[in-house]
PDB file of C-alpha atoms in Angstrom:
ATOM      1  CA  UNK A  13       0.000   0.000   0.000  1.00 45.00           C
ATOM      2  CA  UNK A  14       1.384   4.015  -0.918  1.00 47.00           C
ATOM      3  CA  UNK A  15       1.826   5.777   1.901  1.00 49.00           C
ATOM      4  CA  UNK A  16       0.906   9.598   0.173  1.00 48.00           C
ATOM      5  CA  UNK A  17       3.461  11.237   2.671  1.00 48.00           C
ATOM      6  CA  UNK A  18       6.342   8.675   1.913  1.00 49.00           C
ATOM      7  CA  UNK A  19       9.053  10.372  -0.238  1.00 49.00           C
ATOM      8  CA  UNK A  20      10.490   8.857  -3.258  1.00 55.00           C
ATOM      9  CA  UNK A  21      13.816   7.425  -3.300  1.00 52.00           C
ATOM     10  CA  UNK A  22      15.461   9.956  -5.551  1.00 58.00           C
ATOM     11  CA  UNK A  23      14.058  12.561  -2.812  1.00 56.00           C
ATOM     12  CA  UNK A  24      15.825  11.212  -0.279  1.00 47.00           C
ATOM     13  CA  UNK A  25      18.874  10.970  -2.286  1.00 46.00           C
ATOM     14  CA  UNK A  26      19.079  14.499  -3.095  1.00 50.00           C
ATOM     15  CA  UNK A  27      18.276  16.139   0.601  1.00 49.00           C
ATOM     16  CA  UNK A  28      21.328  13.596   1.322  1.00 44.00           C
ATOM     17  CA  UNK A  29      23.241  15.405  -0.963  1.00 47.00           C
ATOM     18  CA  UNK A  30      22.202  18.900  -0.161  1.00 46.00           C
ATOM     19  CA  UNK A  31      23.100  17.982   3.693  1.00 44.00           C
ATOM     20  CA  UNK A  32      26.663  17.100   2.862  1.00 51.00           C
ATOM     21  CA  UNK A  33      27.041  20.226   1.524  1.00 53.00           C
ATOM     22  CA  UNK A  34      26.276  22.611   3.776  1.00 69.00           C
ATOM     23  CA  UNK A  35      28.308  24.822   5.802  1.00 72.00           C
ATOM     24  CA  UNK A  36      28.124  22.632   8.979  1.00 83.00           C
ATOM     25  CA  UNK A  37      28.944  19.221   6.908  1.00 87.00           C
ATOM     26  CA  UNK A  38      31.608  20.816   5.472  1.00 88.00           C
ATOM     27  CA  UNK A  39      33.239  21.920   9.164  1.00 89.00           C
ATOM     28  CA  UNK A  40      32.600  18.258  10.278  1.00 90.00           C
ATOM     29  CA  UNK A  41      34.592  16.764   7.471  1.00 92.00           C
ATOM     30  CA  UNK A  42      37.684  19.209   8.738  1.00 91.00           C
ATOM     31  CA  UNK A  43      37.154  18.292  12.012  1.00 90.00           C
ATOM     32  CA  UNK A  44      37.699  14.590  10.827  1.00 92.00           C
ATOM     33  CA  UNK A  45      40.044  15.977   8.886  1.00 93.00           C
ATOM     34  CA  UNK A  46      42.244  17.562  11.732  1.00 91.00           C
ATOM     35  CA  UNK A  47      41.569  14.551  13.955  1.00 92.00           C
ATOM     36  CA  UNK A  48      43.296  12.235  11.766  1.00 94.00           C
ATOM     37  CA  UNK A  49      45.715  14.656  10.929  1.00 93.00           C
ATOM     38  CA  UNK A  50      46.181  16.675  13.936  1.00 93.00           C
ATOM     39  CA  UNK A  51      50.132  18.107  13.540  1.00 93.00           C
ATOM     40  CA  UNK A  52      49.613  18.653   9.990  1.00 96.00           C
ATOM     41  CA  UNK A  53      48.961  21.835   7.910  1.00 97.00           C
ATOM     42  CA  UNK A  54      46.017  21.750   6.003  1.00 97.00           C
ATOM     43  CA  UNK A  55      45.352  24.167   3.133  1.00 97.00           C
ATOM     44  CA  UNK A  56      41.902  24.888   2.129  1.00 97.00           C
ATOM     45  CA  UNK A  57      40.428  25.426  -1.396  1.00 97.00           C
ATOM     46  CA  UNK A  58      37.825  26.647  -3.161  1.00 96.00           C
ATOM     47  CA  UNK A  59      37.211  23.340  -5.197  1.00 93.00           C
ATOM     48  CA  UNK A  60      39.163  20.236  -6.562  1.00 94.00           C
ATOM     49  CA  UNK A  61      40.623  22.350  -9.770  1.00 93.00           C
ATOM     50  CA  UNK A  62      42.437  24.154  -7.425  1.00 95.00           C
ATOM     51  CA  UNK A  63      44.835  21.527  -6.202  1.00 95.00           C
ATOM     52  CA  UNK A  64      46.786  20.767  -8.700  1.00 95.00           C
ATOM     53  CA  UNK A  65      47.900  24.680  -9.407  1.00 94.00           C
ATOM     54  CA  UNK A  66      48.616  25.479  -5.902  1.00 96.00           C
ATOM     55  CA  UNK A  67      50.505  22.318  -5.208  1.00 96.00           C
ATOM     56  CA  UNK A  68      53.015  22.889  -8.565  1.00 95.00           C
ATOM     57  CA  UNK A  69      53.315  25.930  -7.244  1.00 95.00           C
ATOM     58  CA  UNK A  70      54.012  25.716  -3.096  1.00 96.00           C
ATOM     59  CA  UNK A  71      56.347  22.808  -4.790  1.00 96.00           C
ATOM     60  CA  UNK A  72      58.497  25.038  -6.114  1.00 95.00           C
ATOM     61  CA  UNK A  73      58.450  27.767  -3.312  1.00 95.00           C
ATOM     62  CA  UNK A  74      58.716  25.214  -0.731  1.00 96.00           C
ATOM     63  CA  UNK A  75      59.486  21.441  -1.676  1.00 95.00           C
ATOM     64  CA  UNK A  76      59.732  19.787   1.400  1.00 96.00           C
ATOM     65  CA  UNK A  77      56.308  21.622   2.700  1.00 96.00           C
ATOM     66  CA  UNK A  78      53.731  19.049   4.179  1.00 95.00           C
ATOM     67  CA  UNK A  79      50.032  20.188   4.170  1.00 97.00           C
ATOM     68  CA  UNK A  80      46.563  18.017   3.387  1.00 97.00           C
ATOM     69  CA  UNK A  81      44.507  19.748   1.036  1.00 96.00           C
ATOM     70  CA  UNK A  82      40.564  19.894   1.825  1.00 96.00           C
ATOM     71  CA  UNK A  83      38.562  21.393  -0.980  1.00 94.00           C
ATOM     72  CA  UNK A  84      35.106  23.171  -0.172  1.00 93.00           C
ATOM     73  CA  UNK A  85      32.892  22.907  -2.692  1.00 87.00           C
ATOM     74  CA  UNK A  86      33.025  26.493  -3.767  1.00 92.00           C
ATOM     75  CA  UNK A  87      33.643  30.228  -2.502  1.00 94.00           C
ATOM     76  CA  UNK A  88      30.135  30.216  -0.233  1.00 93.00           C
ATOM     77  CA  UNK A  89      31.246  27.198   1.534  1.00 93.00           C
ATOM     78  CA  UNK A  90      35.266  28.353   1.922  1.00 95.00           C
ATOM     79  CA  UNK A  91      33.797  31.860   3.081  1.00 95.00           C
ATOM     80  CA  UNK A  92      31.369  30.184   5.641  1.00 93.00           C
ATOM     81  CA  UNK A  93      33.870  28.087   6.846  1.00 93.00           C
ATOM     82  CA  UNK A  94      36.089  30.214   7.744  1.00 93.00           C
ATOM     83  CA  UNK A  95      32.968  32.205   9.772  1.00 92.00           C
ATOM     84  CA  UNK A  96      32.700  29.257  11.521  1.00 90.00           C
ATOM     85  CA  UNK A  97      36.536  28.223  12.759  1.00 89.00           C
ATOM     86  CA  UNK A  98      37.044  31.992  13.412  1.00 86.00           C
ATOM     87  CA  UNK A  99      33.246  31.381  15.733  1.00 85.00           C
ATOM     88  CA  UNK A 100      34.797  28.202  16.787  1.00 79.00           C
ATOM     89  CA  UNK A 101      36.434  28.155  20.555  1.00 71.00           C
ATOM     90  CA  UNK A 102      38.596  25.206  20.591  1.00 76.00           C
ATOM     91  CA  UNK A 103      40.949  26.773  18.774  1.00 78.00           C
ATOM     92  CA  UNK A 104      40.533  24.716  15.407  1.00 83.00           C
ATOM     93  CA  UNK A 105      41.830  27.333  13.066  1.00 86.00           C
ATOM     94  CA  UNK A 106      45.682  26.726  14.914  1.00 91.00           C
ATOM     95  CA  UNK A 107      47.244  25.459  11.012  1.00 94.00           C
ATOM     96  CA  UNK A 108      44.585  25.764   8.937  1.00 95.00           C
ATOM     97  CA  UNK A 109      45.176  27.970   5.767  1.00 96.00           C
ATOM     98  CA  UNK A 110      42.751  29.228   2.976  1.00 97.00           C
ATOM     99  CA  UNK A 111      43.138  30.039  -0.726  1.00 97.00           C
ATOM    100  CA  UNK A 112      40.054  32.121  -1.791  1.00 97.00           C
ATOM    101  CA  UNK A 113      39.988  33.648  -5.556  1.00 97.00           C
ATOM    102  CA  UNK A 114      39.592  37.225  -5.743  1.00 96.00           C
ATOM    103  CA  UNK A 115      36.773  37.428  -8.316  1.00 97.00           C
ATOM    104  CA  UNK A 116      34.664  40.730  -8.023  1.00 97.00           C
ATOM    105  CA  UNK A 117      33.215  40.694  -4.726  1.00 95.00           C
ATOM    106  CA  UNK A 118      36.975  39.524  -3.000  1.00 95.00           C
ATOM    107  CA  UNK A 119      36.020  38.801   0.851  1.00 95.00           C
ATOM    108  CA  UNK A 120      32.975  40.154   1.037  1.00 93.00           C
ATOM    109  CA  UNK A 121      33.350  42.838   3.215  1.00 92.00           C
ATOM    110  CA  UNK A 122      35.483  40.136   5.421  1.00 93.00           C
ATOM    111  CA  UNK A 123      39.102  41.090   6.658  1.00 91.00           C
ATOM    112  CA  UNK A 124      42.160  40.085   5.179  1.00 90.00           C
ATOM    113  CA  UNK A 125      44.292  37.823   7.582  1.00 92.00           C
ATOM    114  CA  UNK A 126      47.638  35.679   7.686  1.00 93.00           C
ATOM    115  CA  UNK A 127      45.339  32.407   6.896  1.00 94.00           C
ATOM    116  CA  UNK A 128      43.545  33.561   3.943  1.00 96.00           C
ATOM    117  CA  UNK A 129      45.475  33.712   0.385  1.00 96.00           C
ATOM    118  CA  UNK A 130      43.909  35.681  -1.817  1.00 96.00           C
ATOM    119  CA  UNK A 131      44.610  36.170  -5.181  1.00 96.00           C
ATOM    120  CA  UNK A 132      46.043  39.327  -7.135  1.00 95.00           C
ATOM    121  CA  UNK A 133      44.239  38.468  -9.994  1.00 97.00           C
ATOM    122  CA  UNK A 134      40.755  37.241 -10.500  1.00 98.00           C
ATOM    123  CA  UNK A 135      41.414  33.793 -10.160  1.00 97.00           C
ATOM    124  CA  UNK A 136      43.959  31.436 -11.057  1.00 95.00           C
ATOM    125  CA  UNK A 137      43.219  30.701 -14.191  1.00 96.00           C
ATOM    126  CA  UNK A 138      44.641  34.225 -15.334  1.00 97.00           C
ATOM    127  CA  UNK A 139      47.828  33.600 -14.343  1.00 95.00           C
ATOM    128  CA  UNK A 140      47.555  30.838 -17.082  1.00 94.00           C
ATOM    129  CA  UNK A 141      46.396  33.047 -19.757  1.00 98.00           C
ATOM    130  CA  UNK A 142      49.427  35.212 -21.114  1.00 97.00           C
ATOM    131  CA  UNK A 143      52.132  35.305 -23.650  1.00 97.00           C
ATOM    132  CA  UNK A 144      54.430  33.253 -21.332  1.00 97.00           C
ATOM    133  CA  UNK A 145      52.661  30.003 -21.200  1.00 97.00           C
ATOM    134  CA  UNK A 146      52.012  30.227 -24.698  1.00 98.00           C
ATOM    135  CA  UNK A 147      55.493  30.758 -25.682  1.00 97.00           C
ATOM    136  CA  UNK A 148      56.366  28.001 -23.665  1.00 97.00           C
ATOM    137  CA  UNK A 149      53.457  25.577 -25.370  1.00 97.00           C
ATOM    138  CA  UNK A 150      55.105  26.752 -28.450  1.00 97.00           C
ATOM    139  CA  UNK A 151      58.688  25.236 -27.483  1.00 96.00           C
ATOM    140  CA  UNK A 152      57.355  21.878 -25.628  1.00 96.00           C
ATOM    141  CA  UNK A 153      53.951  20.797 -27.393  1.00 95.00           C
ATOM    142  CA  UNK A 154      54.327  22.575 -30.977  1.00 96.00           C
ATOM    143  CA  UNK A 155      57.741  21.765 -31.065  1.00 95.00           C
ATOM    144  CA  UNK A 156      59.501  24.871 -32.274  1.00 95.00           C
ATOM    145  CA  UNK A 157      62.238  24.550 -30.173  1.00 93.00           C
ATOM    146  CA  UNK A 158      64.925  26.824 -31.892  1.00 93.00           C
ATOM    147  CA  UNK A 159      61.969  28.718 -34.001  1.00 95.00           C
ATOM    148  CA  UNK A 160      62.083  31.923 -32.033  1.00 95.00           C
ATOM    149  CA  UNK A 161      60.971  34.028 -34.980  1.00 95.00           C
ATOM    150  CA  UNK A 162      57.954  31.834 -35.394  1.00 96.00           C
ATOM    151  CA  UNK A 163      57.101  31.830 -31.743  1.00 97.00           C
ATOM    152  CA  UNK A 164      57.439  35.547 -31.622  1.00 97.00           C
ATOM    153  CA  UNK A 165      54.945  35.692 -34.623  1.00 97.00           C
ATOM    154  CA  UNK A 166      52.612  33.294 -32.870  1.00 98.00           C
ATOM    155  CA  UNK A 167      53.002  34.937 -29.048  1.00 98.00           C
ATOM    156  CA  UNK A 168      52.245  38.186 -31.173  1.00 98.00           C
ATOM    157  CA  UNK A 169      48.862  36.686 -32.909  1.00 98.00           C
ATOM    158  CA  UNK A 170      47.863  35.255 -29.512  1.00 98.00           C
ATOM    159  CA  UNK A 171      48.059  38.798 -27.777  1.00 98.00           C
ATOM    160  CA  UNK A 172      45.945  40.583 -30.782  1.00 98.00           C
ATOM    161  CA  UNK A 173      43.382  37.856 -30.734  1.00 98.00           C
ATOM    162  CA  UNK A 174      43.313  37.521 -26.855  1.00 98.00           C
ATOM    163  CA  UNK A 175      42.919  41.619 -26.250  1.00 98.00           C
ATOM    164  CA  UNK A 176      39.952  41.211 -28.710  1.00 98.00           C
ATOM    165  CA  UNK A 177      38.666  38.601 -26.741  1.00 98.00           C
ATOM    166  CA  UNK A 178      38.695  40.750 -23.671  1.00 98.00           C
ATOM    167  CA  UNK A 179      37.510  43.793 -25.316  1.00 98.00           C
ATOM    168  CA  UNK A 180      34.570  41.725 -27.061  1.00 98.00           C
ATOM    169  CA  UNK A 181      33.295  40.140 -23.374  1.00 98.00           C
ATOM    170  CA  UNK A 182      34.010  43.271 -21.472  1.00 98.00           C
ATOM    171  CA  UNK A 183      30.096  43.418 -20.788  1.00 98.00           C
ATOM    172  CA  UNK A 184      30.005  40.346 -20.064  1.00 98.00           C
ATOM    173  CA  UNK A 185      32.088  40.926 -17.145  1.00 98.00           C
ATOM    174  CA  UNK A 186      30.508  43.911 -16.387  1.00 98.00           C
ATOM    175  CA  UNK A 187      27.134  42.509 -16.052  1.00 97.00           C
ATOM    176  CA  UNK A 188      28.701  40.186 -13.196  1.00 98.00           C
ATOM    177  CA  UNK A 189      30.516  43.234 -11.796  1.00 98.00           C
ATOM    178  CA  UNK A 190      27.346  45.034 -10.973  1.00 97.00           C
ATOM    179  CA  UNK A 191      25.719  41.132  -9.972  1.00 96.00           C
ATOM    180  CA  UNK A 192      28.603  40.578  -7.351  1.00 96.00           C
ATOM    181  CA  UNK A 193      29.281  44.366  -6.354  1.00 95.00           C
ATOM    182  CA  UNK A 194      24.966  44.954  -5.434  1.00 94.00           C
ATOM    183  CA  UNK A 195      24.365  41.028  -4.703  1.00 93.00           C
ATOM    184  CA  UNK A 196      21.772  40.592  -7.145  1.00 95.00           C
ATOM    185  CA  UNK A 197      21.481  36.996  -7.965  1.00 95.00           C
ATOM    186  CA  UNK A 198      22.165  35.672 -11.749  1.00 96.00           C
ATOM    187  CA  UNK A 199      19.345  33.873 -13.232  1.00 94.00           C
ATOM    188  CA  UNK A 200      21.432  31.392 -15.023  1.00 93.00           C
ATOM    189  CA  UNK A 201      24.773  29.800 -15.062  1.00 95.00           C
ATOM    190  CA  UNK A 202      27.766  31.275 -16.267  1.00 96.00           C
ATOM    191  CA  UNK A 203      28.604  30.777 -19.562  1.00 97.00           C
ATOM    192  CA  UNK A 204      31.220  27.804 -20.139  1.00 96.00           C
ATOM    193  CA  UNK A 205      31.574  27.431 -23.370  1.00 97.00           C
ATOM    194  CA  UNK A 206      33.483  29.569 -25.594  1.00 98.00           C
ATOM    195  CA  UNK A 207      30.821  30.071 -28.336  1.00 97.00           C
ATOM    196  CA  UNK A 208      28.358  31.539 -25.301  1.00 97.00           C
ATOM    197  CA  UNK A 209      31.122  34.349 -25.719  1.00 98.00           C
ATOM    198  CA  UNK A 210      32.445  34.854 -28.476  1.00 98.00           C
ATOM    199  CA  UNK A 211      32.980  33.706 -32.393  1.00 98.00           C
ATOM    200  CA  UNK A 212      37.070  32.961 -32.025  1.00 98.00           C
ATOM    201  CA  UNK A 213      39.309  32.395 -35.255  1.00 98.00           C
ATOM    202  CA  UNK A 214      42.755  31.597 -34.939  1.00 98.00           C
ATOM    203  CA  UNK A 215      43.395  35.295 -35.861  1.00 97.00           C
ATOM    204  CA  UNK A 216      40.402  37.003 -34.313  1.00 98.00           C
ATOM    205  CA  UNK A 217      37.309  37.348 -31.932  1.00 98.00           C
ATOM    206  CA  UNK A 218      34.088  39.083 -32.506  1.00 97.00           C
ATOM    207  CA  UNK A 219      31.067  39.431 -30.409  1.00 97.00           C
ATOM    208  CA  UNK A 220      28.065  37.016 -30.902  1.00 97.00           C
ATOM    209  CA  UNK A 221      24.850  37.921 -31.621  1.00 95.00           C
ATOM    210  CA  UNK A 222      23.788  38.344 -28.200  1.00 96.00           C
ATOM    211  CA  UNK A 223      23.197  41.036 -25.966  1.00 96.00           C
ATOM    212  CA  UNK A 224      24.783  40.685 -22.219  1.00 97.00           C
ATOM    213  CA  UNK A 225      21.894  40.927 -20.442  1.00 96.00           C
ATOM    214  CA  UNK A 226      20.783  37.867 -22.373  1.00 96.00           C
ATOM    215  CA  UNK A 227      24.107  36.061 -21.646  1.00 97.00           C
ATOM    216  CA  UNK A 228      23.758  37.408 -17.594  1.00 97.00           C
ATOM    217  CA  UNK A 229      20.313  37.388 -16.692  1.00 97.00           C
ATOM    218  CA  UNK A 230      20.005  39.643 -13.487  1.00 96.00           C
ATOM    219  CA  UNK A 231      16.829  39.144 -11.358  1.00 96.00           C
ATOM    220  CA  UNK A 232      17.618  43.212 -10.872  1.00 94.00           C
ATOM    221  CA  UNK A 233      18.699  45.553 -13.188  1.00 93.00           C
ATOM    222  CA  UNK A 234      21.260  48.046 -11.540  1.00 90.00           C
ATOM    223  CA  UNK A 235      20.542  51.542 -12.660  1.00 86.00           C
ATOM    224  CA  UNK A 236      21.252  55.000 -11.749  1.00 83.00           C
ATOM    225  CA  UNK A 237      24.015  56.370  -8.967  1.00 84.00           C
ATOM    226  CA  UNK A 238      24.616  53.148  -8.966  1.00 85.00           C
ATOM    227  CA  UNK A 239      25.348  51.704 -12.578  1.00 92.00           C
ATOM    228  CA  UNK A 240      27.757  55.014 -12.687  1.00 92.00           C
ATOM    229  CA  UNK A 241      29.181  54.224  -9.487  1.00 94.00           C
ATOM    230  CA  UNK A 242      30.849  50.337 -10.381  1.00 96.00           C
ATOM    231  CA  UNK A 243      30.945  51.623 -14.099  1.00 95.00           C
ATOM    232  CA  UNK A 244      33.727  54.002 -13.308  1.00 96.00           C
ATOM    233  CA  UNK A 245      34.792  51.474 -10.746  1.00 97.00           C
ATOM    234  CA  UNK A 246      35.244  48.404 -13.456  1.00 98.00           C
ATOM    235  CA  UNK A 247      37.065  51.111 -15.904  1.00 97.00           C
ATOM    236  CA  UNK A 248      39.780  50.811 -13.566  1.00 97.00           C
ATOM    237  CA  UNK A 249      40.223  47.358 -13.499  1.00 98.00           C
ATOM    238  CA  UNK A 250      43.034  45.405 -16.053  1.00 98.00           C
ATOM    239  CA  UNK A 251      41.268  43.005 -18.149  1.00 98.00           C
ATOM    240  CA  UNK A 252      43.684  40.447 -18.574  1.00 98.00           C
ATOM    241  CA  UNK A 253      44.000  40.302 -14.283  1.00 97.00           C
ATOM    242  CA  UNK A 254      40.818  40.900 -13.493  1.00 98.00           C
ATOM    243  CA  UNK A 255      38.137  39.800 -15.755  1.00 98.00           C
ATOM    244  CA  UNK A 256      36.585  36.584 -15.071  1.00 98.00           C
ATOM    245  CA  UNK A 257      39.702  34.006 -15.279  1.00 98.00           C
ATOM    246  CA  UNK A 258      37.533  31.018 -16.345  1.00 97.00           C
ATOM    247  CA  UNK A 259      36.625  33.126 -19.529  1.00 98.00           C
ATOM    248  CA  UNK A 260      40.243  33.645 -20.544  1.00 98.00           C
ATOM    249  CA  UNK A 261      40.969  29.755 -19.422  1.00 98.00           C
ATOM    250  CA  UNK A 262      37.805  28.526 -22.282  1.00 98.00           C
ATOM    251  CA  UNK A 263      39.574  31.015 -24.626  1.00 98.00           C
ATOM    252  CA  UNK A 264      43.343  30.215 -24.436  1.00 98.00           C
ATOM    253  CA  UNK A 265      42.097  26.182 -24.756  1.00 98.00           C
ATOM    254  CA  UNK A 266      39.799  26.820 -27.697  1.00 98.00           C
ATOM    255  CA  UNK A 267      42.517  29.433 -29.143  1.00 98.00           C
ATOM    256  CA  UNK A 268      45.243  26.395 -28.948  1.00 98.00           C
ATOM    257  CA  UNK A 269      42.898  24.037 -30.511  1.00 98.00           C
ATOM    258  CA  UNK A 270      42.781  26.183 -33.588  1.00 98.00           C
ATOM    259  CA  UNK A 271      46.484  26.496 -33.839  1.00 98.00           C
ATOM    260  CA  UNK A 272      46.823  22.893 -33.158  1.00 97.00           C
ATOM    261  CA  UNK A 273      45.168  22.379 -36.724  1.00 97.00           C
ATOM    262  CA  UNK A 274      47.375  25.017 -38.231  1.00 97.00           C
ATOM    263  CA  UNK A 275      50.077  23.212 -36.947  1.00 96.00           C
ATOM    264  CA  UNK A 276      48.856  20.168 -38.779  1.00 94.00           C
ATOM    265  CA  UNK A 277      47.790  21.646 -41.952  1.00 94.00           C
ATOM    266  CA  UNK A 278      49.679  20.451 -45.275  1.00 91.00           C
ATOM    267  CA  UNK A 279      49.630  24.118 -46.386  1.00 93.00           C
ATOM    268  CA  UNK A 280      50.079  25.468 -42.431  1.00 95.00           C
ATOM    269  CA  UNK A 281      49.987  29.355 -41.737  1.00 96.00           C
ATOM    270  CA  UNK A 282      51.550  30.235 -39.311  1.00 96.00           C
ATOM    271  CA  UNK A 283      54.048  27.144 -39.010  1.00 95.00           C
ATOM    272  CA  UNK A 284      55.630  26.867 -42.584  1.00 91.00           C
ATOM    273  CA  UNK A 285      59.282  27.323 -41.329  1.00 89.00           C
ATOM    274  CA  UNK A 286      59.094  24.564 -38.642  1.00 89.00           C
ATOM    275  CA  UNK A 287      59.269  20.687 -39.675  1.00 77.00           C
ATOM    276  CA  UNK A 288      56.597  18.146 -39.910  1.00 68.00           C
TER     277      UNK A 288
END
């Protein structure tokens, strides 16, 4: 016999999985965390893409440094937990250190301390986006090693193309600005695909057909004082630091994939001195 008030399975499955992450799950797990590992430094981050980066890089600051990493599911849950080990009063935040990415709303109106890293730039991810890295691709994965005129071409191209790309999603960004800045919520997910921002060549990128406010649905729209306010605030900021490092991260991967074909083209562009 159905019981009317019985939930369904899948119901139960997903309240699970909305208890495990909350705010208070998420301080249990340290607390097993710290328990098991009680001497140890533990470094917390934002979410599980995170690991990797920081760890090739504390590697190479400090090689010998022994930390756990705990990842929290996002900036909500890293910026609640630390509200709760700084509430906490048995002294659990003794070793614990967090990595929080700047974005647009940084702290939140929260203090910076010793424990908290927080990033000069956006996020991560725009660290990874400059002429650099790509110079460096150029040398180990395109293999042209002892080609410095053709990577200077290329590292050339990829700057053009790149400040068009920032240029052509600067509303984009904007449109988050004023989201993060007044804490309106966005109806929709971020874009995460490079064609939600842009129409990229090899050699150029142009806007889609698409107006920002379709692309960042606000359940507000910011006007007056206000939209003057964080528009001569976001004027200030440099694009390639501080615009939305996930953005540049979809472009520099889609960007590469397009060279990558150059590169294997029979009648290739921009890779006609190098060898097969």
């Amino acid at each position: 016999m159905n019981n009317d008030n019985q939930e369904e399975p899948h119901e139960i499955v997903q309240e699970l999985i909305a208890s495990r992450n909350t705010s208070a799950a998420i301080k249990q797990e340290l607390l097993l965390l710290r328990a098991d590992y009680p001497d140890t430094l533990i470094f917390a981050f934002e979410g599980k893409e995170d690991k990797p980066v920081y760890y090739s890089w504390i590697t190479r600051i400090a090689p010998a440094l022994d930390y756990e990493p705990f990842t929290c599911l996002g900036k909500d849950r890293i910026l609640q937990l630390i509200d709760s080990i700084e509430r906490d009063k048995n002294d659990l935040a003794t070793g614990i250190y967090f990595f929080v990415d700047r974005d647009f709303d940084e702290l939140r109106g929260r203090k910076q301390k010793k424990s908290i890293y927080i990033t000069d730039t956006y996020s991560f991810e725009n660290h990874l986006v400059n002429r650099d890295v790509v110079d460096n691709i150029l040398k180990m994965e395109f293999h042209c090693d002892g080609k410095p005129n053709t990577r200077a071409k290329i590292s050339a191209l990829f700057e053009k193309v790149y400040e068009s790309f920032l240029n052509t999603t600067k509303d984009i960004n904007f449109r988050i600005y004023c989201a993060r800045k007044l804490q309106i919520p966005i109806e929709d997910k971020l874009p995460n695909r490079i064609n939600q921002l842009c129409n990229l060549t090899i050699d150029d990128a142009q806007s889609i057909d698409m107006d920002a406010k379709c692309i960042i649905p606000l359940s507000i729209e910011p006007n007056g004082e206000n939209l003057d306010t964080l528009r001569a605030e976001f004027a200030k900021l440099e694009p390639s630091r501080h615009y939305r490092g996930k953005f540049s991260y979809l472009f520099l991967i889609k960007w590469l994939e397009l060279l990558a074909k150059d590169r294997h083209a029979e009648n290739s562009v921009y890779f006609f001195e190098v060898k097969s």
